[in-house]
Structure formats: C-alpha cells, structure tokens
mmCIF file of N, CA, C and O in Angstrom:
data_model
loop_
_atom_site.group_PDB
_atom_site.id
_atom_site.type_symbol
_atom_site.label_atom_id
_atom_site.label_comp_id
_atom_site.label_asym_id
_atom_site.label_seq_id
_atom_site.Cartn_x
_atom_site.Cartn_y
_atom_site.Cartn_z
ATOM 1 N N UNK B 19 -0.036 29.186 67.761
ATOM 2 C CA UNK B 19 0.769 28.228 67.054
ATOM 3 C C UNK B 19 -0.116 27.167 66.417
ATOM 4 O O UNK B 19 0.179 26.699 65.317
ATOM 5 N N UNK B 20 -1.153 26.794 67.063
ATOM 6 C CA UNK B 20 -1.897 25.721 66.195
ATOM 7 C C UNK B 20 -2.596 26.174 65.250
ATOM 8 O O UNK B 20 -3.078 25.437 64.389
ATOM 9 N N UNK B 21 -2.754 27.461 65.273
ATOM 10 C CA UNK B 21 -3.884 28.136 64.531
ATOM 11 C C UNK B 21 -2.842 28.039 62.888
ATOM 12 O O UNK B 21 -3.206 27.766 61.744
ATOM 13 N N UNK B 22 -1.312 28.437 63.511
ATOM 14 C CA UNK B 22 -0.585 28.741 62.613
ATOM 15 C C UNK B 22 -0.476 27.142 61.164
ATOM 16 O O UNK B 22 -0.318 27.170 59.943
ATOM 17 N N UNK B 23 -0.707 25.695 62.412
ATOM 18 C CA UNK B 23 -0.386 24.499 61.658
ATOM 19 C C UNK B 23 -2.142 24.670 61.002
ATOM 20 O O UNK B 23 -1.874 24.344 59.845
ATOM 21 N N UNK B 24 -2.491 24.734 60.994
ATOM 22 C CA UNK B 24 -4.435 24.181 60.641
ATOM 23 C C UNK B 24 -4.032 25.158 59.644
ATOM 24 O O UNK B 24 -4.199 24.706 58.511
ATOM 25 N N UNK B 25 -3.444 26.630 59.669
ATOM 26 C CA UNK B 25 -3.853 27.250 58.365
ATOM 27 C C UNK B 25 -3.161 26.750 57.420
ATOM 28 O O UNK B 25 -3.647 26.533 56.310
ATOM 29 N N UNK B 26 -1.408 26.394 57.863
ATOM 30 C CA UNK B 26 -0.233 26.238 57.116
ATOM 31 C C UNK B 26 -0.711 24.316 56.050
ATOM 32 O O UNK B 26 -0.321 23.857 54.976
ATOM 33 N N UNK B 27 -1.693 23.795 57.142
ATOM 34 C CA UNK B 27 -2.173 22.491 56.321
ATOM 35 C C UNK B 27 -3.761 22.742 55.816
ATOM 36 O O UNK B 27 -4.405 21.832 55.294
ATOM 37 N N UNK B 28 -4.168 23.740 55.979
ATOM 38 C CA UNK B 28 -5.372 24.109 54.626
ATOM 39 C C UNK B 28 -4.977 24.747 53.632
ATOM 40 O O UNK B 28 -5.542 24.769 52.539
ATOM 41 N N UNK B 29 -3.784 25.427 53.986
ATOM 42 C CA UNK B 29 -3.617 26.403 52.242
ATOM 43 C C UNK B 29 -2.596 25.852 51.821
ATOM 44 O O UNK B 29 -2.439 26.085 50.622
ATOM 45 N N UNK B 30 -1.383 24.863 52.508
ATOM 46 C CA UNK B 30 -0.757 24.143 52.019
ATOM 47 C C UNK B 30 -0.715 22.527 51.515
ATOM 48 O O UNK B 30 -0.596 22.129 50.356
ATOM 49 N N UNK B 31 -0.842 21.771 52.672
ATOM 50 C CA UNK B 31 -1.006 20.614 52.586
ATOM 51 C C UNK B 31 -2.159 20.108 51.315
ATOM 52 O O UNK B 31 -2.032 19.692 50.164
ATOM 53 N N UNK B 32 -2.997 20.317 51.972
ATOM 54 C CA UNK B 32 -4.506 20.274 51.590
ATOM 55 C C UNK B 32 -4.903 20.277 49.889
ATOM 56 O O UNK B 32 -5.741 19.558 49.344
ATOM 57 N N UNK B 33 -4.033 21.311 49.252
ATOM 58 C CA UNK B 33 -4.136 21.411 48.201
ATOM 59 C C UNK B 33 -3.342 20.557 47.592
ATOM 60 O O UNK B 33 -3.794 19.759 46.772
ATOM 61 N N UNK B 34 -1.895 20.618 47.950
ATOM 62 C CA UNK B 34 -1.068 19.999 47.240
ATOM 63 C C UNK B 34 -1.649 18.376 47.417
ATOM 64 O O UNK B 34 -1.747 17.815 46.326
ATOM 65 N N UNK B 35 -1.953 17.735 48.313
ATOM 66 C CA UNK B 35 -2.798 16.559 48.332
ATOM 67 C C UNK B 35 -4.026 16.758 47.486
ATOM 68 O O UNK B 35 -4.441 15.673 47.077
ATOM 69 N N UNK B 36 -4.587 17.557 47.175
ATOM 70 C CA UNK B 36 -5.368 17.378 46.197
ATOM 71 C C UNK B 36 -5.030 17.727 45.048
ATOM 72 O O UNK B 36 -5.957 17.683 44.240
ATOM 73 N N UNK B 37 -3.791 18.151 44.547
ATOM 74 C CA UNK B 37 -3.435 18.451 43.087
ATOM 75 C C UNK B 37 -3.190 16.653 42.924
ATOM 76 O O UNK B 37 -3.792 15.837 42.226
ATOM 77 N N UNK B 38 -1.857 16.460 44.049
ATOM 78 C CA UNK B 38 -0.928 15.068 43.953
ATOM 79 C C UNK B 38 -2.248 13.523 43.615
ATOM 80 O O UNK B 38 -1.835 12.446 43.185
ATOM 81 N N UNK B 39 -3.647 13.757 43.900
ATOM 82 C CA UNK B 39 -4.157 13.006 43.779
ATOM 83 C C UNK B 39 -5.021 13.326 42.601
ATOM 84 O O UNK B 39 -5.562 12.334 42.112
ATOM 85 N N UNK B 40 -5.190 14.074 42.226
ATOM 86 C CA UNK B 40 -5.437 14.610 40.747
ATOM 87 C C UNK B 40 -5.295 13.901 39.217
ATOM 88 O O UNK B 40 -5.963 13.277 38.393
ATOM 89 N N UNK B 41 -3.352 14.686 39.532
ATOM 90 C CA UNK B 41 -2.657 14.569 39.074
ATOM 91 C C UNK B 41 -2.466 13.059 38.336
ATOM 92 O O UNK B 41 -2.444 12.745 37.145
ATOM 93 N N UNK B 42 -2.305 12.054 39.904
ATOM 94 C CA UNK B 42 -2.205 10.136 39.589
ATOM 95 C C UNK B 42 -3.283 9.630 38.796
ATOM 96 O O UNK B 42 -3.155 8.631 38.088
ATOM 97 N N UNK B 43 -4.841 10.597 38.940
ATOM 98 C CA UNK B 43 -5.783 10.139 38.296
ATOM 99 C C UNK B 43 -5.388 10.709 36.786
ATOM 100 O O UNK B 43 -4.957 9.892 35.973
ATOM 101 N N UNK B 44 -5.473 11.536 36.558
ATOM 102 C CA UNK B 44 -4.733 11.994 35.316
ATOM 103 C C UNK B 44 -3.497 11.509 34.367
ATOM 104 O O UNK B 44 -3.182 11.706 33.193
ATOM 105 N N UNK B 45 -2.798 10.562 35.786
ATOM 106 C CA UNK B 45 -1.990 10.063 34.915
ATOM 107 C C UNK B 45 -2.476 8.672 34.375
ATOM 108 O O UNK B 45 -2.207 8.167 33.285
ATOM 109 N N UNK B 46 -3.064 8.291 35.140
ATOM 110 C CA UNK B 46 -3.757 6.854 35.039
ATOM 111 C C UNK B 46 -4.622 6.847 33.737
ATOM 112 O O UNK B 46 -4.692 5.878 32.981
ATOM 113 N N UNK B 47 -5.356 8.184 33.537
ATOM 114 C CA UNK B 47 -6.511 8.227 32.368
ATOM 115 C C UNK B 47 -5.268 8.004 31.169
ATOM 116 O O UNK B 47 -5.401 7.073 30.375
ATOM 117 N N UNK B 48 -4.108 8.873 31.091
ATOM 118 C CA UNK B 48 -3.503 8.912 30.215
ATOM 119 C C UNK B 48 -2.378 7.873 29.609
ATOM 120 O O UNK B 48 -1.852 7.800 28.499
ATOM 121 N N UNK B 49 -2.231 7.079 30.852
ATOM 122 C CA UNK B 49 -1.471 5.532 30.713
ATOM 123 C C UNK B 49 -2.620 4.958 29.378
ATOM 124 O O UNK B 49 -2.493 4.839 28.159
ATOM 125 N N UNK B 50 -3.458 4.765 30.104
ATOM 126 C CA UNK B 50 -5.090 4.163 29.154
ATOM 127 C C UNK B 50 -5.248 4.701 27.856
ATOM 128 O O UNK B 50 -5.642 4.093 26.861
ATOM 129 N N UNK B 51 -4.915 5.871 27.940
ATOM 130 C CA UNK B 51 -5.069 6.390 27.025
ATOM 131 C C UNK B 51 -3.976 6.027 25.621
ATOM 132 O O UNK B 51 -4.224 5.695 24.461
ATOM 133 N N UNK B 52 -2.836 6.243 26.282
ATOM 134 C CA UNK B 52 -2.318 5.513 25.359
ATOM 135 C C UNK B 52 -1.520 4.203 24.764
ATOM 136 O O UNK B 52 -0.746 3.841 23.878
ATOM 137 N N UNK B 53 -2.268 3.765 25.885
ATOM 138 C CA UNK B 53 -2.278 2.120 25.562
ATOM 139 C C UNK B 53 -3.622 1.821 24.486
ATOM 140 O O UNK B 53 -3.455 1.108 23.497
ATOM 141 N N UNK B 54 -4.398 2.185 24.667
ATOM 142 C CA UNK B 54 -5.451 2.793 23.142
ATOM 143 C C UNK B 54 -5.197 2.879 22.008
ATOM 144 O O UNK B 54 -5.540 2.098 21.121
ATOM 145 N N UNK B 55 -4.335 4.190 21.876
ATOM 146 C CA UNK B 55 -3.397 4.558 21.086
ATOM 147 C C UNK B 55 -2.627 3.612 20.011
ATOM 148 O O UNK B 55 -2.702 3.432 18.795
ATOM 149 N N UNK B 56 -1.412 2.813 21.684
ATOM 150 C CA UNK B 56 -0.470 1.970 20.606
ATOM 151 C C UNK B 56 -1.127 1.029 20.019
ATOM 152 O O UNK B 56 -0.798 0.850 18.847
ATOM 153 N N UNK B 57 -2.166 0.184 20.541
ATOM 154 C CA UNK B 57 -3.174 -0.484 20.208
ATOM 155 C C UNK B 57 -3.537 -0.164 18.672
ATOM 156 O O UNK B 57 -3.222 -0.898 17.735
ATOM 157 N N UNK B 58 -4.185 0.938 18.569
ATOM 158 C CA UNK B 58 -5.098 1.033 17.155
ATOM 159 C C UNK B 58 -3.668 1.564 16.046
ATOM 160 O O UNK B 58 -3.837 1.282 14.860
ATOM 161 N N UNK B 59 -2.519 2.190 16.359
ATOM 162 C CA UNK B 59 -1.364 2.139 15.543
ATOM 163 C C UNK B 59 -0.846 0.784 15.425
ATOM 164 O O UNK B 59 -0.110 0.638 14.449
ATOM 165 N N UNK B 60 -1.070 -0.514 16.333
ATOM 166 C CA UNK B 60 -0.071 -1.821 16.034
ATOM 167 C C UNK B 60 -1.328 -2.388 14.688
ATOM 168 O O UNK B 60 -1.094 -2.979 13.634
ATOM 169 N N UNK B 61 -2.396 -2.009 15.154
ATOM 170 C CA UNK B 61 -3.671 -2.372 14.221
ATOM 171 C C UNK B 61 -3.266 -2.033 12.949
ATOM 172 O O UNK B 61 -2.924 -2.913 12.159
ATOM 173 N N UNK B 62 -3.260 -0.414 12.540
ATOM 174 C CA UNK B 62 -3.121 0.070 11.580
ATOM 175 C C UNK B 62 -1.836 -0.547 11.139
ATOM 176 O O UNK B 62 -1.866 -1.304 10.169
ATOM 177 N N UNK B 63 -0.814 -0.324 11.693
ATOM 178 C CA UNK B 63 0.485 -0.879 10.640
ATOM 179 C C UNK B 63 0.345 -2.173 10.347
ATOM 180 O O UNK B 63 1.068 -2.521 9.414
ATOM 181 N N UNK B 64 -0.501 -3.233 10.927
ATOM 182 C CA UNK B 64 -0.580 -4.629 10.207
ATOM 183 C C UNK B 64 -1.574 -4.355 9.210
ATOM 184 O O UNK B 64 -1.653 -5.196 8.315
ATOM 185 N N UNK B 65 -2.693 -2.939 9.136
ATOM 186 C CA UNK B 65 -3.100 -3.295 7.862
ATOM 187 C C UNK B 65 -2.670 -2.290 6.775
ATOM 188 O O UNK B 65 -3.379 -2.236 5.770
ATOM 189 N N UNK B 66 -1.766 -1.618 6.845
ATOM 190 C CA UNK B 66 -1.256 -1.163 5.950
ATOM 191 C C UNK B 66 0.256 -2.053 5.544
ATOM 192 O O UNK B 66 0.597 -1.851 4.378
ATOM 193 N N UNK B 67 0.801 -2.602 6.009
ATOM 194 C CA UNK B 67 1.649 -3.882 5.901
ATOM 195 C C UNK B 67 1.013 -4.913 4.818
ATOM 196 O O UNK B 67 1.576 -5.234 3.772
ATOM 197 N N UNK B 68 -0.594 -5.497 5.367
ATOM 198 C CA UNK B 68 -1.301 -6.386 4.682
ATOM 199 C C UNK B 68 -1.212 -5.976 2.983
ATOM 200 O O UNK B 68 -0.728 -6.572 2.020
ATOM 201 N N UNK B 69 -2.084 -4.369 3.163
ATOM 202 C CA UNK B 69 -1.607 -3.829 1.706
ATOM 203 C C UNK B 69 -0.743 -3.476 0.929
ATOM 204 O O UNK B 69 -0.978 -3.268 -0.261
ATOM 205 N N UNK B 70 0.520 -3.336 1.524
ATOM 206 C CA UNK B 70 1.492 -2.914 0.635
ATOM 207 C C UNK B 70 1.960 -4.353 0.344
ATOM 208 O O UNK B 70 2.730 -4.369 -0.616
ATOM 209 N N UNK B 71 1.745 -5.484 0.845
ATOM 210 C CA UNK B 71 2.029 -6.921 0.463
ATOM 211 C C UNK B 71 0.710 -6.779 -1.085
ATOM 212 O O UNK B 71 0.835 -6.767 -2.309
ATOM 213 N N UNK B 72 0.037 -6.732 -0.533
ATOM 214 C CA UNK B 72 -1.459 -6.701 -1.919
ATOM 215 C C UNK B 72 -0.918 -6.438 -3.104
ATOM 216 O O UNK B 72 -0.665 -7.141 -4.082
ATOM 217 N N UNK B 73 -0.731 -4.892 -2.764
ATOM 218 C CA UNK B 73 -0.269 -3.691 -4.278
ATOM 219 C C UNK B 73 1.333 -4.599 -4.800
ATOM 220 O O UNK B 73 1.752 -4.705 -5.953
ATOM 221 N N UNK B 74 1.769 -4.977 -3.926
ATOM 222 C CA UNK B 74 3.209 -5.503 -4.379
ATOM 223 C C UNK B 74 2.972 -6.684 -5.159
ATOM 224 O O UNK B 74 3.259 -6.510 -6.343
ATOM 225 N N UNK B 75 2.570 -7.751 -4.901
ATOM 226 C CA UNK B 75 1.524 -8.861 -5.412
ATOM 227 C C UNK B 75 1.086 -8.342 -6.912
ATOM 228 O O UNK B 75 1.460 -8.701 -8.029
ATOM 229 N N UNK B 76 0.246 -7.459 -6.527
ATOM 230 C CA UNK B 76 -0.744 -7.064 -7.912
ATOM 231 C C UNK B 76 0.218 -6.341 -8.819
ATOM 232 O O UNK B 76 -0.021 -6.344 -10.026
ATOM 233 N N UNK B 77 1.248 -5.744 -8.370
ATOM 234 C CA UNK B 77 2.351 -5.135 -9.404
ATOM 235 C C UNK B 77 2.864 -6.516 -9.681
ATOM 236 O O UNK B 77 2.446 -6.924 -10.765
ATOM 237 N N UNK B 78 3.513 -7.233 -9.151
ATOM 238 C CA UNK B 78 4.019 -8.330 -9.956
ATOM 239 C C UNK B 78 3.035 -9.225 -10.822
ATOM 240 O O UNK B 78 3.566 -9.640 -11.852
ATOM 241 N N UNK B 79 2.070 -9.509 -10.681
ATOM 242 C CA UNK B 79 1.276 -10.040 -11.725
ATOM 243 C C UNK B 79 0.820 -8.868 -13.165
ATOM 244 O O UNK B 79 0.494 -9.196 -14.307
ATOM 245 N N UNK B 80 0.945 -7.555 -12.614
ATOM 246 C CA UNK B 80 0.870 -6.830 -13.812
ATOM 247 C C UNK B 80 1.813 -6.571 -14.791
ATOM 248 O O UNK B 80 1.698 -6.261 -15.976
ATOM 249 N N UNK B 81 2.944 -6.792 -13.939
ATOM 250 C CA UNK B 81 4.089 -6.666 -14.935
ATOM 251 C C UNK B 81 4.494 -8.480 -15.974
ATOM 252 O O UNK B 81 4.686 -8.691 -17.171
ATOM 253 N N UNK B 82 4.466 -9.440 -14.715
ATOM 254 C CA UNK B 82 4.221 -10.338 -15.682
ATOM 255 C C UNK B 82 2.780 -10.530 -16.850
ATOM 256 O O UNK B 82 2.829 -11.062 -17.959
ATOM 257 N N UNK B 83 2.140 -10.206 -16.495
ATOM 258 C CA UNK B 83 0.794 -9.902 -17.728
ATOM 259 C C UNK B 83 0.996 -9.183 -18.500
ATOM 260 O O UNK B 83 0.186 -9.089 -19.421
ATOM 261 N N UNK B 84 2.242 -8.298 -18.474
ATOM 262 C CA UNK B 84 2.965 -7.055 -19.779
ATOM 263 C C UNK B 84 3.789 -7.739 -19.941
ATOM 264 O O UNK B 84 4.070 -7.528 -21.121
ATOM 265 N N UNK B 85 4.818 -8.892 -19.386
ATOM 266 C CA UNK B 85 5.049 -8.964 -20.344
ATOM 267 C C UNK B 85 4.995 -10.244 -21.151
ATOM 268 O O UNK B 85 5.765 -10.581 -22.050
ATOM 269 N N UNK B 86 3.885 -10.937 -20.641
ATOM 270 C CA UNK B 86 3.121 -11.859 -21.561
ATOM 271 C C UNK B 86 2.409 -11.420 -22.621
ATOM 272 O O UNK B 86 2.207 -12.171 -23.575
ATOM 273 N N UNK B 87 1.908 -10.072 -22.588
ATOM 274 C CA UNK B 87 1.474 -9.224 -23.852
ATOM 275 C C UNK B 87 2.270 -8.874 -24.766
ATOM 276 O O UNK B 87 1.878 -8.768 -25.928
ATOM 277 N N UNK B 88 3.682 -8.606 -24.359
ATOM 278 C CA UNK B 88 4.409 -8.057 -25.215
ATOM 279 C C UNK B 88 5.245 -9.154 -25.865
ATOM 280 O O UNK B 88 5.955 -8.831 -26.817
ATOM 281 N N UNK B 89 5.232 -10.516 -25.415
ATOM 282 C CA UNK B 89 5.588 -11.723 -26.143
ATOM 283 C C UNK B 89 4.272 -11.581 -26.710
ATOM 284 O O UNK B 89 4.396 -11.052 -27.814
ATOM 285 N N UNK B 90 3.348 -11.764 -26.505
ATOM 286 C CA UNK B 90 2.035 -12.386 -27.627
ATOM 287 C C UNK B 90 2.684 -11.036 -29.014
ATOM 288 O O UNK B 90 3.193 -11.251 -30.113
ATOM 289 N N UNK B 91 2.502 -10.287 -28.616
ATOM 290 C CA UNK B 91 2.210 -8.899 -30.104
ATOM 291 C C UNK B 91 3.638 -8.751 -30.361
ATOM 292 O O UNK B 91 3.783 -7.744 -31.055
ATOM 293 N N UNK B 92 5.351 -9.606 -29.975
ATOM 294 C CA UNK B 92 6.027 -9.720 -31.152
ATOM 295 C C UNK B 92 5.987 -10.737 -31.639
ATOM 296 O O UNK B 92 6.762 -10.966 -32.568
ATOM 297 N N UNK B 93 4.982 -11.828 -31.155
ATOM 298 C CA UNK B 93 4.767 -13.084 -32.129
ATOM 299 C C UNK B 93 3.698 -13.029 -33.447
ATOM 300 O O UNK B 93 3.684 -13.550 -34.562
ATOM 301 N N UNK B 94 2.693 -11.983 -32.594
ATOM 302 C CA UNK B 94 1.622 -12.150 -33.530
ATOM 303 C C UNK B 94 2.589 -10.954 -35.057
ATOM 304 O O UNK B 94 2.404 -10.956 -36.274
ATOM 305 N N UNK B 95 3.615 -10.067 -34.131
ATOM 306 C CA UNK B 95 3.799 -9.155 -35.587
ATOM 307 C C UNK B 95 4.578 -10.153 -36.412
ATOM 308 O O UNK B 95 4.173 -10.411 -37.546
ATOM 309 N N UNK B 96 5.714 -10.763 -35.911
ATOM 310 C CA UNK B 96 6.621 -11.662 -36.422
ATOM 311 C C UNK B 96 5.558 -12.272 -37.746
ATOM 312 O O UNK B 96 5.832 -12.125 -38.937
ATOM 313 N N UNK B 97 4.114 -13.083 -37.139
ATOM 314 C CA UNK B 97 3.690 -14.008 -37.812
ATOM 315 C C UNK B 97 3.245 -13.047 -38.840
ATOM 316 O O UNK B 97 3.630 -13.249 -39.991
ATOM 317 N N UNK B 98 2.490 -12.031 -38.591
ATOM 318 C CA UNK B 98 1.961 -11.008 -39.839
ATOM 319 C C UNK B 98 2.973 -10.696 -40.497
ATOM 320 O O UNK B 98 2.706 -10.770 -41.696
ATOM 321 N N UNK B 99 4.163 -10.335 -40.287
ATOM 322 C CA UNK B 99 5.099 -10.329 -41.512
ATOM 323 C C UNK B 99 5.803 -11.523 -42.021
ATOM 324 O O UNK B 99 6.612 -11.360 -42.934
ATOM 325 N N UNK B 100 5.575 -12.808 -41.500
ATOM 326 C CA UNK B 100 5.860 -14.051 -42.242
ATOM 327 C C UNK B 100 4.659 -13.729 -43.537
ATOM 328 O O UNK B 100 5.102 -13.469 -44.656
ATOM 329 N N UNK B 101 3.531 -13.756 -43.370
ATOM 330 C CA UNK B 101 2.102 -13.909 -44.022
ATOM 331 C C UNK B 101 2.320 -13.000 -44.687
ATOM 332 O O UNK B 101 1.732 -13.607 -45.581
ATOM 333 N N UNK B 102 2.577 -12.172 -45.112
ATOM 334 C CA UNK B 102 2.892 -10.714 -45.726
ATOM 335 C C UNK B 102 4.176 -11.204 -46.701
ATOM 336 O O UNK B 102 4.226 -10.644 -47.796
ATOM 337 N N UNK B 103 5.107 -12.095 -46.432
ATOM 338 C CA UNK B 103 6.209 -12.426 -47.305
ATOM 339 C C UNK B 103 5.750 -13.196 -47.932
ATOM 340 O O UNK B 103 5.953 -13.154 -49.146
ATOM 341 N N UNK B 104 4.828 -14.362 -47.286
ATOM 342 C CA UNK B 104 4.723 -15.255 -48.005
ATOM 343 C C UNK B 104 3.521 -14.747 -49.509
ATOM 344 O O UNK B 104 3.518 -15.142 -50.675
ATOM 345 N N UNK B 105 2.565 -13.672 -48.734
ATOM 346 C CA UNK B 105 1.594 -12.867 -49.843
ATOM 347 C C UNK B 105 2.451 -12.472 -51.071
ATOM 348 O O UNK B 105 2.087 -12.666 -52.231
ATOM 349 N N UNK B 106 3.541 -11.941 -50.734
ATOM 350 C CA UNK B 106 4.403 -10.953 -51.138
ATOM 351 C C UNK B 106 5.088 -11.711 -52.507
ATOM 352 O O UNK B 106 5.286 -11.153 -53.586
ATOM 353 N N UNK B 107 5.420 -13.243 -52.145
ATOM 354 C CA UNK B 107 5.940 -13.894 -52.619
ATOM 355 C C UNK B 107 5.623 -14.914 -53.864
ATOM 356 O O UNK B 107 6.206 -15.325 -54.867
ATOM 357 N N UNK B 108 3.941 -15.136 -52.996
ATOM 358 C CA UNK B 108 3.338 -15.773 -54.091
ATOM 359 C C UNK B 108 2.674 -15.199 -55.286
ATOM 360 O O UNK B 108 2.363 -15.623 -56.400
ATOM 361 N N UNK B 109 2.560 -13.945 -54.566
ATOM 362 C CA UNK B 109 1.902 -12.224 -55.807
ATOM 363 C C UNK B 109 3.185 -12.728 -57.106
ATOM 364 O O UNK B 109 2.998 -12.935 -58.305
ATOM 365 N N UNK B 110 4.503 -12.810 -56.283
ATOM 366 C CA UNK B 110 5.702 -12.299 -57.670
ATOM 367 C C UNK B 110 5.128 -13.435 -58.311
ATOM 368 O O UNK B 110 4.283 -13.222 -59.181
ATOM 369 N N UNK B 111 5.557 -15.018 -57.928
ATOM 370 C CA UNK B 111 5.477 -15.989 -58.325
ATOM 371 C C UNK B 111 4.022 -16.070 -59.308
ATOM 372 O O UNK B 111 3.966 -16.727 -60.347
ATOM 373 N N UNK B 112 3.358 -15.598 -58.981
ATOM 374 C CA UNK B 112 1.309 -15.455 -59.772
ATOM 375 C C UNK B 112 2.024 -14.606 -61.255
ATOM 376 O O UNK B 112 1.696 -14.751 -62.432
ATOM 377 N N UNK B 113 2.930 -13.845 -60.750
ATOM 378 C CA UNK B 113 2.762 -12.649 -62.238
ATOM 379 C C UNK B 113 3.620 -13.173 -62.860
ATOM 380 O O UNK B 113 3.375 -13.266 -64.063
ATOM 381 N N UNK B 114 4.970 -13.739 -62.380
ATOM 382 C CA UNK B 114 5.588 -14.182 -63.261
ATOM 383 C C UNK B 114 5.622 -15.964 -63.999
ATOM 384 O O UNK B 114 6.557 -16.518 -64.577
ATOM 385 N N UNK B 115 4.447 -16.410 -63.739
ATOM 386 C CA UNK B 115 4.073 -17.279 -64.550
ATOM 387 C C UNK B 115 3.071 -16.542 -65.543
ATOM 388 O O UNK B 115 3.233 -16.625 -66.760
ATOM 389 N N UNK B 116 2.112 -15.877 -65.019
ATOM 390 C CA UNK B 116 0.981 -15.017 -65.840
ATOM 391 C C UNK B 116 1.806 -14.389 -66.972
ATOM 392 O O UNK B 116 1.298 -14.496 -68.088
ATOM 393 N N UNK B 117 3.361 -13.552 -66.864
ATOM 394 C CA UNK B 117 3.642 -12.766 -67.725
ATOM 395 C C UNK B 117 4.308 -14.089 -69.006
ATOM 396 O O UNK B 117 4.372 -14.077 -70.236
ATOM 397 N N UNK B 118 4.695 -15.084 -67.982
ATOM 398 C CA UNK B 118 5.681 -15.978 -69.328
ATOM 399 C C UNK B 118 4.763 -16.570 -70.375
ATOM 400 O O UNK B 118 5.078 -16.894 -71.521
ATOM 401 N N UNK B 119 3.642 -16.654 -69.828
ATOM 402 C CA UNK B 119 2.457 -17.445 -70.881
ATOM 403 C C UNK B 119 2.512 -16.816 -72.219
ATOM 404 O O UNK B 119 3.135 -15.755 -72.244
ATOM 405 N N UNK B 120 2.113 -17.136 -73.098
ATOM 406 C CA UNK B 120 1.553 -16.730 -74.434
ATOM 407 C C UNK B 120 0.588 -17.186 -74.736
ATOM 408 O O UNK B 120 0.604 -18.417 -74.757
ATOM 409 N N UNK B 121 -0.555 -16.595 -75.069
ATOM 410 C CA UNK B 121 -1.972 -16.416 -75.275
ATOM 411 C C UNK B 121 -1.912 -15.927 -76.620
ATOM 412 O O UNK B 121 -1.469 -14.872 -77.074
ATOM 413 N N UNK B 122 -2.780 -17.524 -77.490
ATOM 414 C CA UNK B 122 -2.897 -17.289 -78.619
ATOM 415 C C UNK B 122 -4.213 -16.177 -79.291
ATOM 416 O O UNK B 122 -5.182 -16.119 -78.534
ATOM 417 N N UNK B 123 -4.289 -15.685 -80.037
ATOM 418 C CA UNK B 123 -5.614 -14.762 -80.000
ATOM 419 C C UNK B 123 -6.165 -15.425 -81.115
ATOM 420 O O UNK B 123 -5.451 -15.707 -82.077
ATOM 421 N N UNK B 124 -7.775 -15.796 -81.070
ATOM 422 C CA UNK B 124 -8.445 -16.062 -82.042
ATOM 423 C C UNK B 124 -9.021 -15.473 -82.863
ATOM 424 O O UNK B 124 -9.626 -16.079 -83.747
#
C-alpha cells in the first residue's frame, strides 16, 4: 500500500505540481507580457492621434491657401479684363478721332 501512495504521488502528484507551477510562471511571463503590449499600443494611438490632428491642421490651411488663390486669380482676371476694356476702348476712341481729322496734302 505505500508503495502504491509513493508511486500514485510520483506519476501523479508530482507532475501535476510541476505542470501547476509552470503553468503560474507562464502565466506571469504573459501578464508582463502584455502589459508591454497595451503599453506600446496606448503609445502608438497617441501618436497616430497626434498625426491625424497634424494632416487635419495641414488640410485646413491648404484648403484655405486655395482658396486664397482662387480669390487672388478671379481678381487678378477681373482686373485683366478691366485693362483689356479699357485698351479696347481707348484703341476705338484713338481711331475715331484719327479717322475724323482731315489732313491737308501739300
């Protein structure tokens, strides 16, 4: 009968106490482990957070810079076709004094 407990706690006990203590170490590495983990993901999402604040930023200044461009070039066209009427205008006005003249010939 004792022979029966010494074997029944070397091929039983014995092991399972050494899986069960294993096992806690294993779980322990892997607690760590991913406390690591959430760690370098809380990292990463504040800096991908940081950047999508950036790019969002830099889109709004690009779009206001378009459309501060696109006021400048319908002012500047506006003004080129003022300058163009007024060319336009003083051309008629040039010919039709030039044509009313009479030029005596010597």
């Amino acid at each position: 009968m004792f022979y029966a407990v010494v074997q029944l706690q070397s091929e039983v006990e014995k092991p399972l106490l050494s899986f069960r203590e294993n096992f806690k170490k294993d779980m322990k590495r892997f607690d760590h482990h991913i406390a690591d983990l959430r760690k370098q993901l809380a990292t990463r999402y504040v800096s991908v957070e940081k950047a999508r604040k950036a790019l969002a930023d830099r889109q709004k200044e690009l779009e206001l810079k378009t459309q501060q461009l696109e006021i400048k070039l319908n002012t500047k066209t506006e003004e080129d076709i003022k300058k163009a009427r007024r060319k336009s205008t003083q051309a008629g006005q040039s010919r039709g004094r030039g044509g009313s003249k009479v030029t005596l010939g010597c």
